[in-house]
Amino acid sequence: MNTTAAANSSAFTRVLTGITTTGTPHLGNYVGAIRPAINASRDPQVQSYYFLADFHALIKCHEPQRVAESRREIAATWLALGLDTDHAIFYRQSDVPEIPELTWLLTCVAAKGLMNRAHAYKASVQENLDAGDRDPDAGINMGLYSYPILMAADILMFSQKQVAGQDFGLTRVPVGRDQIQHIEMARDIGQRFNHIFGEEFFALPEAVVDEQVAVLNGLDGRKMSKSYNNTIPLFEPEKKFRKLINKIKTNSLEPGEPKDTEDCTLFQIYTAFASAVEVAEMRERYAAGIGWGEMKGQLFEYLNEQLRTPREEYQRLLADPAYVEAVLHKGADKARAEATPFLDRLKVAVGLGRFI
């Protein structure tokens, strides 16, 4: 899950990004999501919220050690790559209890028919039907079925119409095309809550699709994805990192034969990290017939040098969990400073306020 929210264009932009805590971050994650998000975290006109979506991880992963390790690895990755936690708010979803509370308030107004139309749920039902299972819901847990409501709570909690007496406008949410439905659902649920309880509590999110987000291919030429087992982890030790680069699939053209840069995974990955001048020079070397072995060596050296310092910082952070924990607690305190009073308002609105 990667969602981003923005508000109040006249003053500053609000950005909220959820980071799925399963698996180890790879080059594709960095280029497509982590790098642009970290750049945004340094913008003084942007108030950024980045959270580890560890509640979401429990939907499909029931291996406690894997979830725990992934949370540590992903937190250390974002910090090692330069996330500005003095300005950005970096927290674990599970450290903000107001989010699951808001999830229940939203669940009680969300239409079941809306959940029936969620892509992930429909896909799972179709798999069962295709397999000839008599129960279309076989193996489907309520986490999978209702997680769009949790995602709506993630977004709407920090899409308040008013914060400290200041009005905010529409919330913009840059996402991939496969995430648009989630934003539409958040809009639907937020609008329904506003209508039922007679106040515009939530600024409704607006999906913005960034067509420029880079998508890297993996070892086999398909999109780099953990589900394809074709990834190149970001901070592998040098020896293993080189081996993975050498495993990238190429064609049978010999050294000296001109090579096409189109659909070449090696060139694509290089382009995602190199400057325009370096890319132009490498394109000329392709035309001159650079050998695949030489190109793989060049790519390894280039990436290894760029990742050397953050790799060292990553290892240092993994060895100092107390520091990472302190950073996340600091972020959760900042997030709760907004979430707690807002949830109190919502509880009063639905009739759950204190008696005195």
Short mmCIF file of C-alpha atoms in Angstrom, two decimals:
data_model
loop_
_atom_site.label_atom_id
_atom_site.label_comp_id
_atom_site.label_asym_id
_atom_site.label_seq_id
_atom_site.Cartn_x
_atom_site.Cartn_y
_atom_site.Cartn_z
CA MET A 1 0.00 0.00 0.00
CA ASN A 2 1.32 3.41 -0.93
CA THR A 3 -1.17 6.38 -0.42
CA THR A 4 -0.36 10.07 -0.33
CA ALA A 5 -2.64 12.87 0.83
CA ALA A 6 -2.39 16.67 0.48
CA ALA A 7 -4.40 19.62 1.76
CA ASN A 8 -4.60 23.43 1.91
CA SER A 9 -2.82 24.37 -1.31
CA SER A 10 -2.81 28.05 -0.29
CA ALA A 11 -0.58 27.40 2.73
CA PHE A 12 1.12 24.02 2.59
CA THR A 13 0.68 20.55 1.17
CA ARG A 14 -0.16 17.64 3.43
CA VAL A 15 1.25 14.27 2.36
CA LEU A 16 0.42 10.89 3.90
CA THR A 17 2.06 7.69 2.70
CA GLY A 18 1.43 4.17 3.97
CA ILE A 19 4.31 1.71 3.76
CA THR A 20 3.44 -2.00 3.65
CA THR A 21 5.47 -3.94 6.22
CA THR A 22 5.98 -7.25 4.48
CA GLY A 23 9.14 -8.25 2.67
CA THR A 24 12.46 -6.47 2.23
CA PRO A 25 12.64 -3.17 0.29
CA HIS A 26 14.13 -3.55 -3.20
CA LEU A 27 15.37 -1.29 -5.99
CA GLY A 28 11.87 -1.02 -7.48
CA ASN A 29 10.42 0.15 -4.16
CA TYR A 30 13.13 2.77 -3.88
CA VAL A 31 12.72 4.23 -7.37
CA GLY A 32 8.93 4.03 -7.49
CA ALA A 33 7.95 5.10 -3.97
CA ILE A 34 10.70 5.71 -1.42
CA ARG A 35 12.86 8.20 -3.32
CA PRO A 36 10.04 10.54 -4.40
CA ALA A 37 8.48 10.40 -0.93
CA ILE A 38 11.77 11.22 0.80
CA ASN A 39 12.33 14.14 -1.58
CA ALA A 40 8.87 15.41 -0.64
CA SER A 41 9.74 15.11 3.06
CA ARG A 42 12.43 17.76 2.60
CA ASP A 43 10.07 20.31 1.05
CA PRO A 44 9.32 23.10 3.57
CA GLN A 45 5.92 23.61 1.93
CA VAL A 46 4.93 19.99 2.61
CA GLN A 47 3.78 18.49 5.91
CA SER A 48 4.53 14.80 5.44
CA TYR A 49 3.13 11.80 7.29
CA TYR A 50 4.77 8.41 6.65
CA PHE A 51 3.54 5.35 8.50
CA LEU A 52 4.39 1.67 8.67
CA ALA A 53 1.10 -0.04 7.75
CA ASP A 54 1.64 -2.94 10.13
CA PHE A 55 -2.07 -3.58 10.78
CA HIS A 56 -2.46 -4.12 7.04
CA ALA A 57 0.41 -6.61 7.08
CA LEU A 58 -1.61 -8.94 9.32
CA ILE A 59 -4.23 -9.51 6.62
CA LYS A 60 -2.06 -11.91 4.65
CA CYS A 61 0.93 -12.60 6.90
CA HIS A 62 0.40 -14.61 10.09
CA GLU A 63 4.11 -15.08 10.76
CA PRO A 64 4.98 -12.81 13.72
CA GLN A 65 8.73 -12.99 13.18
CA ARG A 66 8.44 -12.02 9.53
CA VAL A 67 6.20 -9.04 10.34
CA ALA A 68 8.53 -7.91 13.13
CA GLU A 69 11.64 -8.21 10.97
CA SER A 70 10.01 -6.41 8.08
CA ARG A 71 8.98 -3.50 10.29
CA ARG A 72 12.55 -3.11 11.54
CA GLU A 73 14.03 -3.39 8.05
CA ILE A 74 11.63 -0.94 6.45
CA ALA A 75 11.95 1.64 9.24
CA ALA A 76 15.75 1.42 9.02
CA THR A 77 15.61 1.68 5.21
CA TRP A 78 13.64 4.92 5.16
CA LEU A 79 15.83 6.48 7.85
CA ALA A 80 19.06 5.36 6.16
CA LEU A 81 17.92 6.88 2.86
CA GLY A 82 17.46 10.28 4.45
CA LEU A 83 13.86 10.69 5.61
CA ASP A 84 13.72 14.04 7.43
CA THR A 85 12.00 13.05 10.68
CA ASP A 86 12.45 16.51 12.17
CA HIS A 87 10.01 17.82 9.60
CA ALA A 88 8.12 14.69 8.48
CA ILE A 89 5.99 12.64 10.89
CA PHE A 90 7.14 9.00 10.80
CA TYR A 91 5.16 6.47 12.84
CA ARG A 92 3.80 2.96 13.10
CA GLN A 93 0.11 2.56 12.38
CA SER A 94 -0.19 0.31 15.46
CA ASP A 95 1.18 3.09 17.69
CA VAL A 96 -1.82 5.34 16.95
CA PRO A 97 -4.83 3.64 18.61
CA GLU A 98 -7.13 6.37 17.32
CA ILE A 99 -6.84 4.83 13.83
CA PRO A 100 -8.52 1.49 14.67
CA GLU A 101 -11.10 3.41 16.72
CA LEU A 102 -11.88 5.57 13.71
CA THR A 103 -11.99 2.42 11.60
CA TRP A 104 -14.90 1.14 13.71
CA LEU A 105 -16.78 4.44 13.49
CA LEU A 106 -16.38 4.31 9.71
CA THR A 107 -17.29 0.61 9.57
CA CYS A 108 -20.63 1.45 11.15
CA VAL A 109 -21.54 3.79 8.27
CA ALA A 110 -19.84 1.96 5.38
CA ALA A 111 -22.17 0.05 3.07
CA LYS A 112 -21.58 -3.69 2.80
CA GLY A 113 -22.28 -3.45 -0.93
CA LEU A 114 -19.32 -1.08 -1.23
CA MET A 115 -17.04 -3.67 0.35
CA ASN A 116 -18.44 -6.34 -1.96
CA ARG A 117 -17.08 -4.34 -4.90
CA ALA A 118 -13.52 -4.04 -3.59
CA HIS A 119 -11.06 -5.34 -6.21
CA ALA A 120 -9.04 -7.54 -3.84
CA TYR A 121 -12.15 -9.22 -2.44
CA LYS A 122 -13.69 -9.77 -5.88
CA ALA A 123 -10.42 -11.24 -7.16
CA SER A 124 -10.27 -13.70 -4.25
CA VAL A 125 -13.88 -14.76 -4.81
CA GLN A 126 -13.20 -15.26 -8.52
CA GLU A 127 -10.18 -17.45 -7.73
CA ASN A 128 -12.42 -19.67 -5.61
CA LEU A 129 -15.04 -19.86 -8.33
CA ASP A 130 -12.42 -20.68 -10.97
CA ALA A 131 -11.09 -23.45 -8.72
CA GLY A 132 -14.57 -24.95 -8.45
CA ASP A 133 -14.90 -24.24 -4.72
CA ARG A 134 -18.52 -24.37 -3.59
CA ASP A 135 -17.86 -21.63 -1.03
CA PRO A 136 -16.91 -18.40 -2.88
CA ASP A 137 -15.60 -16.96 0.40
CA ALA A 138 -13.32 -19.89 1.22
CA GLY A 139 -10.08 -18.72 2.82
CA ILE A 140 -11.12 -15.05 2.84
CA ASN A 141 -10.76 -13.38 6.22
CA MET A 142 -12.50 -10.21 7.41
CA GLY A 143 -9.21 -8.32 7.25
CA LEU A 144 -9.11 -8.76 3.49
CA TYR A 145 -12.81 -7.99 3.15
CA SER A 146 -12.87 -4.80 5.20
CA TYR A 147 -9.34 -3.43 4.83
CA PRO A 148 -10.53 -0.60 2.55
CA ILE A 149 -12.20 0.85 5.67
CA LEU A 150 -8.92 0.72 7.59
CA MET A 151 -7.25 2.41 4.63
CA ALA A 152 -9.98 5.06 4.65
CA ALA A 153 -9.28 5.66 8.35
CA ASP A 154 -5.55 6.01 7.63
CA ILE A 155 -6.31 8.77 5.14
CA LEU A 156 -9.30 10.47 6.73
CA MET A 157 -7.69 10.73 10.18
CA PHE A 158 -5.24 13.24 8.71
CA SER A 159 -7.67 14.71 6.17
CA GLN A 160 -9.54 16.76 8.71
CA LYS A 161 -11.66 19.58 7.38
CA GLN A 162 -10.44 21.77 10.22
CA VAL A 163 -7.29 21.60 12.38
CA ALA A 164 -6.80 23.99 15.30
CA GLY A 165 -9.49 26.27 13.88
CA GLN A 166 -7.93 26.39 10.41
CA ASP A 167 -9.95 25.23 7.41
CA PHE A 168 -8.42 22.89 4.84
CA GLY A 169 -9.49 22.24 1.28
CA LEU A 170 -9.67 19.07 -0.78
CA THR A 171 -7.23 16.28 0.01
CA ARG A 172 -5.20 15.11 -3.00
CA VAL A 173 -3.93 11.54 -2.99
CA PRO A 174 -1.27 10.62 -5.59
CA VAL A 175 -1.56 6.86 -6.19
CA GLY A 176 -1.03 4.17 -8.78
CA ARG A 177 -4.02 3.30 -10.95
CA ASP A 178 -4.62 0.12 -8.95
CA GLN A 179 -5.18 2.24 -5.83
CA ILE A 180 -7.78 4.64 -7.25
CA GLN A 181 -10.69 2.54 -6.00
CA HIS A 182 -9.44 2.82 -2.41
CA ILE A 183 -9.52 6.61 -2.62
CA GLU A 184 -13.01 6.50 -4.10
CA MET A 185 -14.09 4.29 -1.21
CA ALA A 186 -12.54 6.66 1.33
CA ARG A 187 -14.45 9.52 -0.31
CA ASP A 188 -17.69 7.55 -0.18
CA ILE A 189 -17.27 6.56 3.46
CA GLY A 190 -16.11 10.03 4.57
CA GLN A 191 -18.97 11.72 2.72
CA ARG A 192 -21.50 9.33 4.25
CA PHE A 193 -20.17 10.03 7.75
CA ASN A 194 -20.32 13.79 7.13
CA HIS A 195 -23.90 13.47 5.89
CA ILE A 196 -25.19 11.24 8.69
CA PHE A 197 -23.71 13.32 11.49
CA GLY A 198 -24.41 16.69 9.93
CA GLU A 199 -20.97 18.26 9.78
CA GLU A 200 -18.13 18.36 7.27
CA PHE A 201 -15.60 16.60 9.48
CA PHE A 202 -13.54 15.16 6.63
CA ALA A 203 -12.04 16.90 3.63
CA LEU A 204 -12.72 14.32 0.95
CA PRO A 205 -9.62 12.83 -0.72
CA GLU A 206 -9.02 13.26 -4.44
CA ALA A 207 -6.99 10.68 -6.36
CA VAL A 208 -4.09 11.97 -8.47
CA VAL A 209 -2.33 9.43 -10.69
CA ASP A 210 1.35 10.18 -11.27
CA GLU A 211 2.16 8.78 -14.71
CA GLN A 212 5.85 9.61 -14.21
CA VAL A 213 6.43 7.12 -11.38
CA ALA A 214 9.19 4.77 -12.46
CA VAL A 215 8.53 1.01 -12.57
CA LEU A 216 11.62 -1.19 -12.68
CA ASN A 217 11.87 -4.66 -14.17
CA GLY A 218 13.30 -7.49 -12.14
CA LEU A 219 15.76 -10.33 -12.75
CA ASP A 220 13.47 -12.08 -15.24
CA GLY A 221 12.36 -9.00 -17.19
CA ARG A 222 8.94 -8.78 -15.55
CA LYS A 223 7.99 -5.99 -13.15
CA MET A 224 10.19 -6.19 -10.06
CA SER A 225 7.91 -7.67 -7.41
CA LYS A 226 8.18 -9.87 -4.35
CA SER A 227 5.30 -11.94 -5.74
CA TYR A 228 7.48 -12.85 -8.75
CA ASN A 229 10.54 -13.53 -6.57
CA ASN A 230 12.62 -11.44 -9.01
CA THR A 231 13.70 -8.55 -6.80
CA ILE A 232 17.08 -7.00 -6.03
CA PRO A 233 17.03 -6.03 -2.34
CA LEU A 234 18.26 -2.51 -1.77
CA PHE A 235 20.91 -3.21 0.86
CA GLU A 236 22.26 -6.64 0.02
CA PRO A 237 25.93 -7.23 0.93
CA GLU A 238 28.26 -6.38 -1.98
CA LYS A 239 29.04 -9.97 -2.97
CA LYS A 240 25.38 -11.02 -3.12
CA PHE A 241 24.40 -7.73 -4.77
CA ARG A 242 26.88 -8.41 -7.58
CA LYS A 243 25.54 -11.94 -8.03
CA LEU A 244 22.00 -10.64 -8.38
CA ILE A 245 23.03 -8.05 -10.97
CA ASN A 246 24.78 -10.81 -12.92
CA LYS A 247 21.56 -12.86 -12.92
CA ILE A 248 19.56 -10.19 -14.79
CA LYS A 249 18.17 -11.70 -17.98
CA THR A 250 19.65 -10.46 -21.30
CA ASN A 251 19.55 -11.60 -24.94
CA SER A 252 22.24 -13.56 -26.82
CA LEU A 253 23.91 -10.67 -28.67
CA GLU A 254 27.71 -10.87 -28.56
CA PRO A 255 30.15 -8.09 -27.55
CA GLY A 256 30.61 -5.70 -30.48
CA GLU A 257 27.08 -6.17 -31.78
CA PRO A 258 24.90 -3.03 -31.44
CA LYS A 259 22.29 -3.43 -28.72
CA ASP A 260 18.87 -1.86 -28.28
CA THR A 261 18.25 0.01 -25.03
CA GLU A 262 14.49 -0.56 -25.32
CA ASP A 263 13.20 -3.37 -23.09
CA CYS A 264 16.67 -3.86 -21.62
CA THR A 265 16.44 -4.30 -17.85
CA LEU A 266 20.10 -3.39 -17.31
CA PHE A 267 19.70 -0.08 -19.14
CA GLN A 268 16.37 0.62 -17.46
CA ILE A 269 17.81 0.22 -13.97
CA TYR A 270 20.87 2.28 -14.86
CA THR A 271 18.63 5.06 -16.22
CA ALA A 272 16.67 5.19 -12.96
CA PHE A 273 19.82 6.13 -11.04
CA ALA A 274 22.10 7.93 -13.54
CA SER A 275 22.15 11.54 -14.71
CA ALA A 276 20.92 12.57 -18.17
CA VAL A 277 24.52 12.95 -19.38
CA GLU A 278 25.49 9.50 -18.09
CA VAL A 279 22.42 7.94 -19.71
CA ALA A 280 23.29 9.53 -23.07
CA GLU A 281 26.86 8.20 -22.83
CA MET A 282 25.63 4.71 -21.96
CA ARG A 283 23.22 4.80 -24.91
CA GLU A 284 26.21 5.41 -27.19
CA ARG A 285 28.03 2.46 -25.65
CA TYR A 286 25.02 0.25 -26.39
CA ALA A 287 25.13 1.38 -30.01
CA ALA A 288 28.85 0.53 -30.07
CA GLY A 289 28.13 -3.01 -28.82
CA ILE A 290 29.01 -3.07 -25.10
CA GLY A 291 29.14 -6.67 -23.87
CA TRP A 292 26.56 -7.85 -21.38
CA GLY A 293 29.21 -8.89 -18.88
CA GLU A 294 30.80 -5.44 -19.06
CA MET A 295 27.43 -3.73 -18.70
CA LYS A 296 26.53 -5.81 -15.66
CA GLY A 297 29.88 -4.92 -14.12
CA GLN A 298 29.30 -1.23 -14.84
CA LEU A 299 25.82 -1.35 -13.34
CA PHE A 300 27.05 -3.08 -10.21
CA GLU A 301 29.86 -0.59 -9.65
CA TYR A 302 27.59 2.38 -10.27
CA LEU A 303 24.79 1.24 -7.94
CA ASN A 304 27.13 -0.12 -5.32
CA GLU A 305 28.87 3.24 -5.01
CA GLN A 306 25.57 5.11 -4.71
CA LEU A 307 24.24 2.72 -2.09
CA ARG A 308 27.45 2.30 -0.08
CA THR A 309 26.81 5.06 2.48
CA PRO A 310 23.08 4.37 3.04
CA ARG A 311 23.89 0.62 3.27
CA GLU A 312 26.34 1.33 6.09
CA GLU A 313 23.78 3.56 7.82
CA TYR A 314 21.14 0.87 7.41
CA GLN A 315 23.34 -1.70 9.13
CA ARG A 316 24.07 0.78 11.93
CA LEU A 317 20.35 1.39 12.46
CA LEU A 318 19.54 -2.33 12.54
CA ALA A 319 22.16 -2.65 15.27
CA ASP A 320 20.57 0.22 17.25
CA PRO A 321 16.84 -0.64 17.53
CA ALA A 322 16.47 1.68 20.53
CA TYR A 323 17.21 4.69 18.31
CA VAL A 324 14.71 3.59 15.65
CA GLU A 325 12.12 2.94 18.35
CA ALA A 326 12.64 6.43 19.76
CA VAL A 327 12.18 8.01 16.32
CA LEU A 328 8.94 6.10 15.77
CA HIS A 329 7.61 7.01 19.23
CA LYS A 330 8.38 10.66 18.55
CA GLY A 331 6.46 10.43 15.30
CA ALA A 332 3.52 8.67 16.95
CA ASP A 333 3.34 11.40 19.60
CA LYS A 334 3.12 14.03 16.85
CA ALA A 335 0.49 12.04 14.96
CA ARG A 336 -1.59 11.50 18.10
CA ALA A 337 -1.44 15.21 18.91
CA GLU A 338 -3.74 15.64 15.91
CA ALA A 339 -5.57 12.33 16.05
CA THR A 340 -6.66 12.37 19.70
CA PRO A 341 -8.62 15.65 19.74
CA PHE A 342 -10.09 14.87 16.33
CA LEU A 343 -11.32 11.45 17.45
CA ASP A 344 -12.79 13.07 20.56
CA ARG A 345 -14.82 15.38 18.29
CA LEU A 346 -16.01 12.43 16.23
CA LYS A 347 -17.01 10.44 19.30
CA VAL A 348 -19.07 13.35 20.57
CA ALA A 349 -20.70 13.61 17.14
CA VAL A 350 -21.83 9.97 17.18
CA GLY A 351 -23.02 10.09 20.81
CA LEU A 352 -20.01 8.57 22.56
CA GLY A 353 -18.86 11.71 24.36
CA ARG A 354 -18.34 11.94 28.12
CA PHE A 355 -21.35 12.63 30.35
CA ILE A 356 -19.78 15.73 31.87
#
